[in-house]
Coordinates of C-alpha atoms in Angstrom, one line a residue:
Chain A
M1 CA 66.6 86.1 209.6
Q2 CA 69.8 85.8 211.8
K3 CA 68.8 82.2 212.6
Y4 CA 68.4 81.5 208.9
I5 CA 71.8 83.0 208.1
L6 CA 73.5 81.1 210.9
R7 CA 72.0 77.8 209.6
R8 CA 73.1 78.4 206.1
V9 CA 76.6 79.3 207.2
L10 CA 76.9 76.2 209.3
L11 CA 75.8 74.1 206.3
A12 CA 78.7 75.6 204.3
I13 CA 81.3 74.1 206.6
P14 CA 80.9 70.5 205.6
A15 CA 80.8 71.6 202.0
L16 CA 84.2 73.3 202.5
I17 CA 85.7 70.2 204.2
G18 CA 84.3 68.1 201.3
L19 CA 86.1 70.4 198.8
T20 CA 89.4 69.8 200.5
I21 CA 88.9 66.1 200.5
I22 CA 88.0 66.0 196.8
I23 CA 90.9 68.2 195.7
F24 CA 93.3 66.2 197.9
L25 CA 92.1 62.9 196.4
V26 CA 92.2 64.2 192.8
M27 CA 95.7 65.5 193.3
R28 CA 96.8 62.1 194.7
I29 CA 95.4 59.9 191.9
L30 CA 97.8 61.6 189.5
P31 CA 99.1 58.7 187.4
G32 CA 102.7 57.8 188.4
D33 CA 104.2 60.0 191.0
V34 CA 104.1 63.7 191.4
L35 CA 107.7 64.0 190.2
T36 CA 106.8 62.6 186.8
V37 CA 104.0 65.1 186.6
M38 CA 106.3 67.9 187.6
F39 CA 109.4 67.0 185.6
G40 CA 108.1 64.8 182.8
E41 CA 109.1 61.2 182.1
E42 CA 112.6 62.0 181.0
G43 CA 113.2 64.7 183.6
T44 CA 112.4 62.3 186.4
L45 CA 115.0 59.7 185.1
Q46 CA 117.7 62.4 185.1
L47 CA 117.1 63.2 188.8
S48 CA 119.6 61.7 191.2
E49 CA 118.2 59.6 194.1
D50 CA 119.2 62.3 196.6
D51 CA 117.4 65.0 194.6
R52 CA 114.3 62.8 194.4
Q53 CA 114.2 62.3 198.2
R54 CA 114.9 66.0 198.8
I55 CA 112.1 67.1 196.5
I56 CA 109.6 64.6 197.9
A57 CA 110.5 65.7 201.4
S58 CA 110.2 69.4 200.5
L59 CA 106.7 68.7 199.2
G60 CA 105.8 66.8 202.3
L61 CA 105.1 63.6 200.3
D62 CA 107.3 61.3 202.4
K63 CA 104.8 61.4 205.2
P64 CA 101.8 59.0 205.4
I65 CA 98.8 60.2 203.4
Y66 CA 96.6 61.2 206.3
L67 CA 99.4 63.3 207.8
Q68 CA 99.8 65.1 204.4
Y69 CA 96.1 65.9 204.5
V70 CA 96.3 67.2 208.1
D71 CA 99.3 69.3 207.1
W72 CA 97.4 70.8 204.3
L73 CA 94.4 71.6 206.5
E74 CA 96.8 73.2 208.9
D75 CA 98.2 75.3 206.1
I76 CA 94.7 76.4 205.1
V77 CA 93.5 77.3 208.6
T78 CA 96.7 79.3 209.4
L79 CA 96.3 80.9 205.9
K80 CA 99.9 79.9 204.9
L81 CA 98.7 77.9 202.0
G82 CA 102.1 76.5 201.1
Q83 CA 104.8 77.8 198.7
S84 CA 105.3 77.8 195.0
F85 CA 107.8 75.1 194.0
W86 CA 109.6 77.2 191.4
R87 CA 109.5 80.6 193.0
S88 CA 109.8 82.1 196.4
H89 CA 106.2 83.2 196.5
T90 CA 103.8 81.7 199.0
V91 CA 100.4 80.9 197.5
M92 CA 99.0 83.6 199.8
D93 CA 101.3 86.2 198.2
L94 CA 100.0 85.1 194.8
I95 CA 96.4 85.4 195.9
L96 CA 96.9 88.8 197.5
N97 CA 98.8 90.1 194.5
R98 CA 96.7 88.7 191.7
G99 CA 93.3 88.2 193.4
P100 CA 92.1 91.8 193.4
I101 CA 92.2 92.1 189.6
T102 CA 90.2 89.0 189.1
L103 CA 87.7 90.1 191.7
E104 CA 87.4 93.4 190.0
I105 CA 86.7 91.8 186.7
A106 CA 84.1 89.5 188.2
I107 CA 82.2 92.4 190.0
L108 CA 82.4 94.7 187.0
S109 CA 81.1 92.0 184.7
V110 CA 78.2 91.2 187.0
I111 CA 77.3 94.9 187.2
L112 CA 77.6 95.1 183.4
S113 CA 75.4 92.1 182.9
W114 CA 72.6 93.6 185.0
V115 CA 72.9 97.1 183.5
I116 CA 72.6 95.6 180.0
G117 CA 70.6 92.4 180.5
L118 CA 67.9 93.5 182.9
P119 CA 66.5 96.6 181.0
V120 CA 66.6 94.7 177.7
G121 CA 64.9 91.7 179.3
I122 CA 62.2 93.9 181.0
L123 CA 61.5 95.9 177.8
A124 CA 61.4 92.7 175.7
A125 CA 58.8 91.2 178.1
M126 CA 56.7 94.4 178.1
K127 CA 56.8 94.7 174.4
R128 CA 56.6 91.1 173.4
N129 CA 57.3 90.1 169.8
S130 CA 58.4 93.7 169.0
A131 CA 61.6 94.4 167.1
L132 CA 63.4 95.0 170.4
D133 CA 62.3 91.6 171.7
Y134 CA 63.6 89.9 168.6
A135 CA 66.9 91.8 168.7
G136 CA 67.4 90.9 172.3
R137 CA 66.6 87.3 171.7
F138 CA 68.9 87.2 168.6
F139 CA 71.8 88.7 170.5
S140 CA 71.3 86.5 173.6
I141 CA 71.4 83.4 171.4
L142 CA 74.4 84.7 169.5
F143 CA 76.4 85.5 172.7
L144 CA 75.7 82.1 174.1
A145 CA 77.4 80.6 171.1
I146 CA 80.5 82.9 170.9
P147 CA 83.3 81.5 173.0
N148 CA 84.4 84.3 175.4
F149 CA 88.1 83.7 174.9
W150 CA 87.7 84.1 171.2
L151 CA 85.8 87.4 171.5
G152 CA 88.6 88.5 173.8
T153 CA 91.3 87.6 171.3
V154 CA 89.4 89.3 168.5
I155 CA 89.1 92.5 170.6
V156 CA 92.8 92.5 171.5
L157 CA 93.8 91.9 167.9
T158 CA 91.5 94.6 166.5
L159 CA 92.9 97.1 169.0
V160 CA 96.5 96.2 168.2
L161 CA 95.9 96.3 164.4
T162 CA 93.8 99.4 164.2
L163 CA 94.8 101.7 167.1
E164 CA 98.1 100.0 168.0
W165 CA 96.8 100.0 171.6
K166 CA 97.7 97.4 174.2
A167 CA 96.7 97.2 177.8
P168 CA 99.5 98.2 180.3
L169 CA 101.5 95.3 181.4
G170 CA 101.9 94.0 185.0
V171 CA 99.8 94.1 188.0
I172 CA 98.4 97.6 188.7
N173 CA 95.8 97.8 191.4
I174 CA 92.9 100.2 191.4
W175 CA 94.2 102.0 194.5
E176 CA 97.6 102.5 192.8
D177 CA 96.5 103.9 189.5
P178 CA 92.8 103.7 188.8
W179 CA 93.0 104.8 185.2
K180 CA 95.7 102.2 184.2
N181 CA 93.9 99.6 186.3
L182 CA 90.7 100.3 184.3
Q183 CA 92.6 99.8 181.1
I184 CA 93.6 96.4 182.2
V185 CA 90.3 95.1 183.5
W186 CA 87.8 96.7 181.1
G187 CA 88.3 94.1 178.3
P188 CA 87.8 90.9 180.3
A189 CA 84.9 92.6 182.2
L190 CA 83.2 93.6 179.0
V191 CA 83.5 90.2 177.4
L192 CA 82.3 88.3 180.4
G193 CA 79.6 90.9 181.1
L194 CA 78.2 90.6 177.6
G195 CA 78.1 86.9 177.8
Q196 CA 76.3 87.0 181.1
A197 CA 74.0 89.8 179.9
A198 CA 72.7 87.3 177.4
Y199 CA 71.6 84.9 180.2
V200 CA 70.3 87.7 182.4
C201 CA 68.2 89.1 179.5
R202 CA 66.7 85.7 178.7
M203 CA 65.9 84.8 182.3
S204 CA 64.5 88.2 183.2
R205 CA 62.3 88.2 180.1
S206 CA 60.8 84.8 180.8
A207 CA 60.5 85.3 184.5
L208 CA 58.7 88.6 184.0
L209 CA 56.4 87.1 181.3
E210 CA 55.4 84.5 183.9
T211 CA 54.7 86.9 186.7
I212 CA 52.7 89.3 184.5
H213 CA 49.9 86.8 184.3
E214 CA 49.5 86.4 188.1
D215 CA 46.4 87.6 189.8
Y216 CA 48.0 90.3 192.0
I217 CA 49.4 92.0 188.9
R218 CA 45.8 92.2 187.5
T219 CA 44.7 93.6 190.8
A220 CA 47.5 96.2 190.6
R221 CA 46.4 97.2 187.1
A222 CA 42.8 97.2 188.1
K223 CA 43.3 99.7 190.8
G224 CA 44.7 102.1 188.2
L225 CA 48.4 101.9 188.7
A226 CA 50.6 103.1 185.9
E227 CA 52.1 100.2 183.9
R228 CA 55.6 101.4 184.9
L229 CA 54.8 101.1 188.6
V230 CA 53.0 97.7 188.1
I231 CA 56.2 96.3 186.6
M232 CA 58.7 98.1 188.9
R233 CA 57.0 97.7 192.2
H234 CA 55.0 94.5 191.8
A235 CA 56.1 92.2 189.0
L236 CA 59.8 92.8 189.2
R237 CA 60.1 91.9 192.8
N238 CA 59.0 88.3 192.1
A239 CA 60.6 88.1 188.6
I240 CA 64.0 89.2 190.0
M241 CA 64.4 86.0 192.1
P242 CA 65.4 83.6 189.3
V243 CA 67.7 86.3 187.9
I244 CA 69.5 86.5 191.3
T245 CA 70.0 82.8 191.4
L246 CA 71.2 82.8 187.9
S247 CA 73.7 85.6 188.7
G248 CA 75.0 83.5 191.5
V249 CA 75.4 80.4 189.3
L250 CA 76.9 82.7 186.6
L251 CA 79.4 84.2 189.0
G252 CA 80.7 80.8 189.7
F253 CA 80.8 80.1 185.9
L254 CA 82.5 83.4 185.5
I255 CA 85.3 82.8 187.9
G256 CA 86.0 79.7 185.8
G257 CA 85.4 81.4 182.5
S258 CA 87.6 84.3 183.5
V259 CA 90.6 81.9 183.4
A260 CA 90.3 81.7 179.6
V261 CA 89.5 85.4 179.1
E262 CA 92.4 86.5 181.3
Q263 CA 94.6 84.4 179.1
A264 CA 93.2 85.9 176.0
F265 CA 93.7 89.5 177.2
G266 CA 97.0 88.7 178.9
V267 CA 95.6 90.1 182.2
P268 CA 97.7 89.0 185.2
G269 CA 94.9 87.8 187.3
L270 CA 94.4 84.6 189.3
G271 CA 93.1 82.7 186.3
R272 CA 96.3 83.3 184.4
T273 CA 98.3 82.4 187.5
L274 CA 96.4 79.1 187.6
V275 CA 97.1 78.4 183.9
A276 CA 100.8 79.2 184.4
A277 CA 100.9 76.8 187.4
F278 CA 99.4 74.1 185.2
F279 CA 102.2 74.5 182.8
E280 CA 104.9 74.6 185.4
R281 CA 103.1 71.7 187.1
D282 CA 103.3 73.8 190.3
Y283 CA 101.6 71.2 192.5
V284 CA 101.1 73.3 195.6
V285 CA 99.9 76.4 193.8
I286 CA 97.3 74.4 191.7
Q287 CA 96.0 72.5 194.8
N288 CA 95.4 75.7 196.8
L289 CA 94.2 77.9 193.9
V290 CA 91.6 75.3 192.9
L291 CA 90.5 75.2 196.6
L292 CA 90.2 79.0 196.5
Y293 CA 87.9 78.8 193.4
G294 CA 85.8 76.2 195.1
I295 CA 85.5 78.3 198.3
V296 CA 84.5 81.4 196.4
F297 CA 81.9 79.3 194.6
V298 CA 80.5 78.0 197.9
F299 CA 80.3 81.5 199.4
V300 CA 78.7 82.9 196.3
N301 CA 75.9 80.3 196.7
L302 CA 75.6 81.2 200.4
I303 CA 75.2 84.8 199.6
V304 CA 72.6 84.0 196.9
D305 CA 70.6 81.9 199.4
I306 CA 70.7 84.7 202.0
S307 CA 69.7 87.4 199.5
Y308 CA 66.9 85.2 198.4
A309 CA 65.6 85.0 201.9
W310 CA 66.0 88.7 202.3
I311 CA 64.0 89.5 199.2
D312 CA 61.3 86.8 199.8
P313 CA 60.2 86.6 203.4
R314 CA 58.4 83.3 202.7
I315 CA 61.8 81.5 202.5
R316 CA 63.0 82.5 206.0
Y317 CA 60.1 80.9 207.8
S318 CA 59.9 77.6 205.9
Chain B
M1 CA 52.0 34.9 153.4
A2 CA 54.7 34.2 155.9
Q3 CA 54.3 37.5 157.8
V4 CA 51.0 38.7 159.1
N5 CA 50.3 42.3 158.0
P6 CA 49.4 44.2 161.1
A7 CA 46.7 46.2 159.3
T8 CA 44.9 43.0 158.4
T9 CA 44.8 41.4 161.8
T10 CA 41.3 41.2 163.1
G11 CA 39.8 42.2 166.4
A12 CA 40.3 45.1 168.8
E13 CA 44.1 45.0 168.5
G14 CA 43.9 45.4 164.7
E15 CA 41.7 48.4 165.0
V16 CA 44.1 50.1 167.3
L17 CA 47.0 49.5 164.8
V18 CA 45.0 50.9 161.9
Q19 CA 44.2 54.0 163.9
E20 CA 47.8 54.6 164.7
E21 CA 48.7 54.3 161.1
A22 CA 46.1 56.8 160.2
R23 CA 47.7 59.3 162.6
A24 CA 51.2 59.0 161.3
P25 CA 50.9 57.9 157.7
Q26 CA 54.5 58.5 156.6
G27 CA 56.3 57.5 159.8
W28 CA 59.6 59.1 160.4
W29 CA 59.4 61.4 157.4
W30 CA 56.2 62.8 158.7
V31 CA 57.7 63.4 162.1
I32 CA 60.6 65.3 160.6
I33 CA 58.5 67.4 158.3
H34 CA 56.1 68.2 161.0
F35 CA 59.0 69.2 163.3
C36 CA 60.4 71.5 160.7
Q37 CA 57.0 73.2 160.0
R38 CA 56.5 74.0 163.6
N39 CA 60.2 74.9 164.3
P40 CA 61.7 76.5 161.2
M41 CA 64.8 77.4 163.2
G42 CA 65.0 73.8 164.2
G43 CA 64.9 72.7 160.6
V44 CA 67.6 75.1 159.5
S45 CA 69.9 74.3 162.4
G46 CA 69.3 70.6 161.8
V47 CA 70.5 71.0 158.3
M48 CA 73.5 73.0 159.5
I49 CA 74.3 70.1 161.9
I50 CA 74.0 67.5 159.2
V51 CA 76.4 69.6 157.0
I52 CA 78.9 70.0 159.8
V53 CA 78.8 66.3 160.7
A54 CA 79.3 65.4 157.1
I55 CA 82.3 67.7 156.9
A56 CA 83.7 66.1 160.0
V57 CA 83.2 62.6 158.8
F58 CA 84.6 63.2 155.3
A59 CA 87.3 65.6 156.5
P60 CA 90.1 64.0 154.6
W61 CA 88.2 64.5 151.3
V62 CA 86.9 67.9 152.1
A63 CA 90.3 69.3 153.2
T64 CA 92.9 70.3 150.6
H65 CA 96.0 69.6 152.7
H66 CA 97.0 67.3 155.6
P67 CA 96.2 69.1 158.8
T68 CA 99.5 68.4 160.7
Q69 CA 102.1 66.9 158.4
E70 CA 102.0 69.2 155.4
A71 CA 103.8 72.3 156.6
D72 CA 105.0 74.6 153.8
F73 CA 108.0 76.5 155.2
R74 CA 108.0 78.8 152.2
A75 CA 104.4 80.0 153.0
L76 CA 104.5 81.0 156.7
R77 CA 101.7 83.1 158.0
E78 CA 100.3 83.7 154.5
E79 CA 97.0 85.5 153.8
P80 CA 94.1 83.6 152.4
S81 CA 94.6 82.8 148.7
A82 CA 93.6 80.4 146.1
A83 CA 96.2 77.9 147.3
H84 CA 95.3 78.3 151.0
W85 CA 91.6 79.3 151.3
M86 CA 92.0 80.4 154.9
G87 CA 95.7 81.3 154.8
T88 CA 98.5 79.4 156.6
D89 CA 99.5 79.4 160.3
D90 CA 102.9 80.1 162.0
I91 CA 104.6 77.1 160.5
G92 CA 102.9 77.1 157.1
R93 CA 100.1 74.6 157.6
D94 CA 96.9 75.1 155.7
L95 CA 94.4 76.7 158.0
Y96 CA 91.4 75.6 156.0
S97 CA 92.4 71.9 156.3
R98 CA 93.0 72.4 160.0
V99 CA 89.6 73.9 160.6
I100 CA 88.0 71.1 158.7
H101 CA 89.8 68.4 160.7
G102 CA 89.2 70.4 163.9
A103 CA 85.5 69.7 163.4
R104 CA 86.2 66.0 163.6
I105 CA 87.9 66.2 167.0
S106 CA 85.5 68.7 168.4
L107 CA 82.4 66.8 167.4
F108 CA 83.9 63.4 168.4
V109 CA 84.9 64.7 171.9
A110 CA 81.6 66.5 172.4
L111 CA 79.4 63.6 171.3
V112 CA 81.2 60.9 173.3
A113 CA 81.6 63.1 176.4
V114 CA 77.9 64.1 176.4
V115 CA 76.5 60.7 175.6
V116 CA 78.6 58.9 178.2
G117 CA 78.5 61.6 180.9
D118 CA 74.8 62.3 180.5
F119 CA 74.0 58.6 180.3
L120 CA 75.9 57.9 183.6
G121 CA 74.3 60.9 185.2
A122 CA 70.8 59.7 184.0
A123 CA 71.3 56.2 185.4
W124 CA 72.5 57.6 188.6
G125 CA 69.6 60.1 188.7
V126 CA 67.0 57.4 188.2
A127 CA 68.6 55.3 190.9
A128 CA 68.9 58.2 193.3
G129 CA 65.4 59.3 192.7
Y130 CA 63.8 55.9 192.8
I131 CA 65.7 54.3 195.7
G132 CA 65.9 57.5 197.7
G133 CA 66.9 57.4 201.4
R134 CA 70.5 57.4 202.3
F135 CA 71.8 56.7 198.9
D136 CA 70.0 59.7 197.6
I137 CA 71.2 62.0 200.3
Y138 CA 74.8 61.0 200.0
S139 CA 74.9 61.2 196.3
Q140 CA 73.2 64.6 196.5
R141 CA 75.9 65.9 198.9
F142 CA 78.7 64.4 196.7
L143 CA 77.3 65.9 193.5
E144 CA 76.9 69.3 195.1
L145 CA 80.6 69.1 195.9
M146 CA 81.4 68.4 192.3
M147 CA 79.3 71.3 191.3
S148 CA 81.2 73.6 193.7
F149 CA 84.0 73.8 191.1
P150 CA 83.7 76.0 188.0
T151 CA 83.3 73.5 185.1
L152 CA 86.4 74.6 183.3
I153 CA 88.5 74.3 186.4
L154 CA 87.1 70.9 187.3
A155 CA 87.9 69.7 183.7
M156 CA 91.4 71.2 184.0
I157 CA 92.3 69.4 187.2
L158 CA 90.8 66.1 185.9
V159 CA 92.9 66.4 182.8
L160 CA 96.0 67.1 184.9
A161 CA 95.2 64.1 187.1
M162 CA 94.7 61.7 184.2
G163 CA 97.4 63.0 181.9
A164 CA 96.8 64.7 178.5
G165 CA 95.1 62.8 175.7
V166 CA 91.9 62.7 173.6
W167 CA 90.4 60.1 175.9
T168 CA 91.3 61.9 179.2
V169 CA 89.8 65.1 177.8
I170 CA 86.6 63.2 176.9
V171 CA 86.4 61.6 180.4
A172 CA 87.1 65.0 182.1
I173 CA 84.4 66.8 180.1
G174 CA 82.0 63.8 180.6
I175 CA 82.5 64.0 184.3
T176 CA 81.5 67.7 184.4
R177 CA 78.1 66.6 182.8
V178 CA 77.3 64.0 185.4
P179 CA 76.0 66.1 188.2
I180 CA 73.8 68.2 185.9
A181 CA 72.3 65.1 184.4
V182 CA 71.7 63.5 187.8
R183 CA 69.9 66.7 189.0
V184 CA 67.6 66.9 186.0
I185 CA 66.8 63.1 185.7
R186 CA 66.4 62.7 189.4
S187 CA 63.7 65.3 189.6
V188 CA 61.9 63.7 186.6
T189 CA 62.1 60.3 188.4
L190 CA 60.7 61.8 191.6
S191 CA 57.6 62.9 189.8
V192 CA 57.2 59.8 187.6
K193 CA 57.5 57.6 190.7
E194 CA 54.2 58.9 192.0
Y195 CA 52.2 57.7 189.0
A196 CA 49.7 54.9 189.6
Y197 CA 51.2 52.6 186.9
V198 CA 54.5 52.5 188.9
D199 CA 52.5 51.5 192.0
A200 CA 50.8 48.9 189.8
A201 CA 54.1 47.5 188.6
Q202 CA 55.4 47.3 192.2
A203 CA 52.1 45.6 193.3
I204 CA 52.4 42.8 190.8
G205 CA 55.9 42.2 192.2
A206 CA 58.2 43.8 189.6
S207 CA 61.8 44.2 191.0
S208 CA 63.2 47.6 191.6
T209 CA 65.6 47.2 188.7
R210 CA 62.7 46.3 186.4
V211 CA 60.6 49.2 187.5
M212 CA 63.5 51.6 187.0
I213 CA 64.4 50.3 183.5
R214 CA 61.0 49.4 182.1
H215 CA 58.7 52.0 183.7
I216 CA 60.7 55.0 184.9
A217 CA 63.6 55.2 182.3
P218 CA 61.3 55.6 179.2
Q219 CA 59.7 58.7 180.8
C220 CA 63.2 60.2 181.2
V221 CA 64.1 59.8 177.5
A222 CA 62.5 63.1 176.3
P223 CA 64.1 65.3 179.0
W224 CA 67.4 63.5 178.5
L225 CA 67.4 64.3 174.8
V226 CA 66.7 68.0 175.6
L227 CA 69.5 68.0 178.1
A228 CA 72.0 66.2 175.9
T229 CA 71.4 68.5 172.9
A230 CA 71.7 71.5 175.1
H231 CA 75.0 70.1 176.5
L232 CA 76.5 69.5 173.0
G233 CA 77.0 73.2 172.4
S234 CA 78.4 74.0 175.9
V235 CA 80.7 71.0 175.7
I236 CA 82.2 72.2 172.4
I237 CA 83.0 75.5 174.0
L238 CA 84.5 73.7 177.0
E239 CA 86.7 71.6 174.8
A240 CA 87.8 74.6 172.9
S241 CA 88.6 76.5 176.1
L242 CA 90.7 73.6 177.3
G243 CA 92.5 73.6 173.9
F244 CA 92.9 77.4 174.1
L245 CA 94.5 77.1 177.5
G246 CA 96.8 74.4 176.2
V247 CA 95.4 71.7 178.5
G248 CA 93.1 70.0 176.0
V249 CA 93.8 67.5 173.3
P250 CA 97.6 67.6 173.0
L251 CA 99.4 69.2 170.1
P252 CA 100.0 68.8 167.2
T253 CA 96.3 67.6 166.8
A254 CA 94.4 70.3 165.0
T255 CA 91.5 71.4 167.3
W256 CA 89.8 74.7 167.1
G257 CA 90.9 75.6 170.6
N258 CA 94.5 74.6 170.0
M259 CA 94.6 76.8 166.8
L260 CA 93.4 79.8 168.8
G261 CA 95.6 79.1 171.8
G262 CA 98.9 78.4 170.1
P263 CA 99.9 81.9 169.1
V264 CA 98.6 83.5 172.4
A265 CA 100.6 81.1 174.5
A266 CA 103.7 81.7 172.4
G267 CA 103.2 85.4 173.1
L268 CA 102.9 86.1 169.3
I269 CA 100.4 88.5 167.8
P270 CA 98.4 86.2 165.5
R271 CA 97.3 87.3 162.0
W272 CA 93.6 88.0 161.6
W273 CA 92.8 84.9 159.6
M274 CA 94.4 82.6 162.3
V275 CA 91.9 84.0 164.8
I276 CA 88.7 84.6 162.7
F277 CA 88.3 81.2 161.0
P278 CA 88.7 78.7 163.9
G279 CA 86.5 81.0 166.1
L280 CA 83.8 81.3 163.5
A281 CA 83.9 77.5 163.2
I282 CA 83.2 77.2 166.9
T283 CA 80.5 79.9 166.9
I284 CA 78.6 78.4 164.0
T285 CA 78.7 74.9 165.3
V286 CA 77.6 75.9 168.8
L287 CA 74.9 78.2 167.4
A288 CA 73.6 75.3 165.3
F289 CA 73.5 72.9 168.3
N290 CA 71.9 75.5 170.6
L291 CA 69.2 76.4 168.2
F292 CA 68.5 72.8 167.5
G293 CA 68.5 72.1 171.3
D294 CA 65.9 74.9 171.8
S295 CA 63.7 73.4 169.1
I296 CA 64.0 69.9 170.4
R297 CA 63.0 71.3 173.8
D298 CA 60.0 73.1 172.4
A299 CA 58.9 70.0 170.5
L300 CA 59.4 67.5 173.3
D301 CA 58.7 69.5 176.4
P302 CA 56.4 72.4 175.8
K303 CA 56.3 73.1 179.6
L304 CA 59.9 74.2 179.4
R305 CA 59.4 76.6 176.6
G306 CA 61.1 80.0 177.0
R307 CA 62.9 78.8 180.2
T308 CA 66.7 78.8 180.6

């Protein structure tokens, strides 16, 4: 097992280096120069030559391109991650300040998707073509079609119009004031969790339906086990695998999706910081936050692979 | 008679043709009717899609006002009424007309992005699967990297890199489809490659290009259609998300995402009709495409039934 984990971790390293190269290249193929992107066509024309040079130097863009890349790698390895152009924050400050809320939303919504999606999926598979099965399928199809940011906007609007309730403003971490923190994160977590529950429900239903027809399940039934035990102890163990992979994929999807949902709820998480950086054309912040999203994605996949091997011993030895 | 009627040709070939005609007497109509009988949801969603596409194509005639230029400053943020069926927005534009015109942009962006992105991905997938070796390994590694970004964020930085505009949004969204299409079509290619008729084609000296185009690609058409219809729904949501975040098709173009995002970005509390109608438009359209995609999948590829 240790050997397997080590091998997977080592495989992640080239992936991370590849990420930095891709982001670096995309940020350098910006049409025109960075200044135009940051200040707009007209803004650039109004800059004096001195200002131009100063800004370019402060962004490190006067150096040859390979040195720029090496500088960035150095920033990453030393965890400095550069500085916001418009504010005094370093990108690391932003991540430490805004990151916990986004992480909380992601974890809560994954938990929620399992708590809702898994039981519904299991019951739907056990009682195939029952009313519950149809209801589950109907809602999962519906939730796949509803854009999460719209659902978020509708919830915010409904609460404002009927209860005149708004989530507290600003960054309030769970260790500072758990109750207020919960008021901030519940909305995005609910919306993202419901959307994911639709996938989890669909996947667990179809995976379970497939496993139920295997020989070893018939054996388990033949030896007189209660149906509940057959499902819980035998069928679920195999059926859960695709659901775990799916959750991994979804978690990546979720950190992307949370950008729009945070915007809808006005939650000051990383996603909203990224959107703000896009509007301010805050070059350094965008570059590093996108890298962070990529890194998280790679690590989620790593954890999925490892948990896969942990649940299914066959994978470790192949 | 200048043309030879296939049914009257004699010999073995003629018999085959007659048999085929007997199996599908009404041609395309028969296929469509048969499809609707076996997939009632597919039929219903197909009709929904036809209606939505018709609305998009004939938007200027379906709409009652101009989507961007007709702003009535005496009717700001007005409730739905006989004059404005879905109310008006913050600067007095008719919401109904904007939703109708939004269908145009959404469908256009989605269709072009999916066709181009998935087509490129499919061509790449066939090549990677058939040629194999180093080319396959490197392209797999590269595509894995592309897939390491959440789709929305990948699309966002691509739009940033290329500058805002309808075409850059299309390209950005199309690029997010490529790795998925490569993965699916490559795996189809890998299994098709093993068939004896591919060996036969190689044995009689067909070039790699010919084998890929004439013998492998046709087998990929059905899975490609399944993939592309499934992508249409998710791409419409992606485009709307970009618009909602303010990095999609630039203002003042009326897109569903822009309509929802405008008030939120401005920090205003929107009126209910400004939120409900564009959102419903997205949901209904995506629902139609998803249901249709599911039915297409069931019809073309029964092995995938009930999966994903």
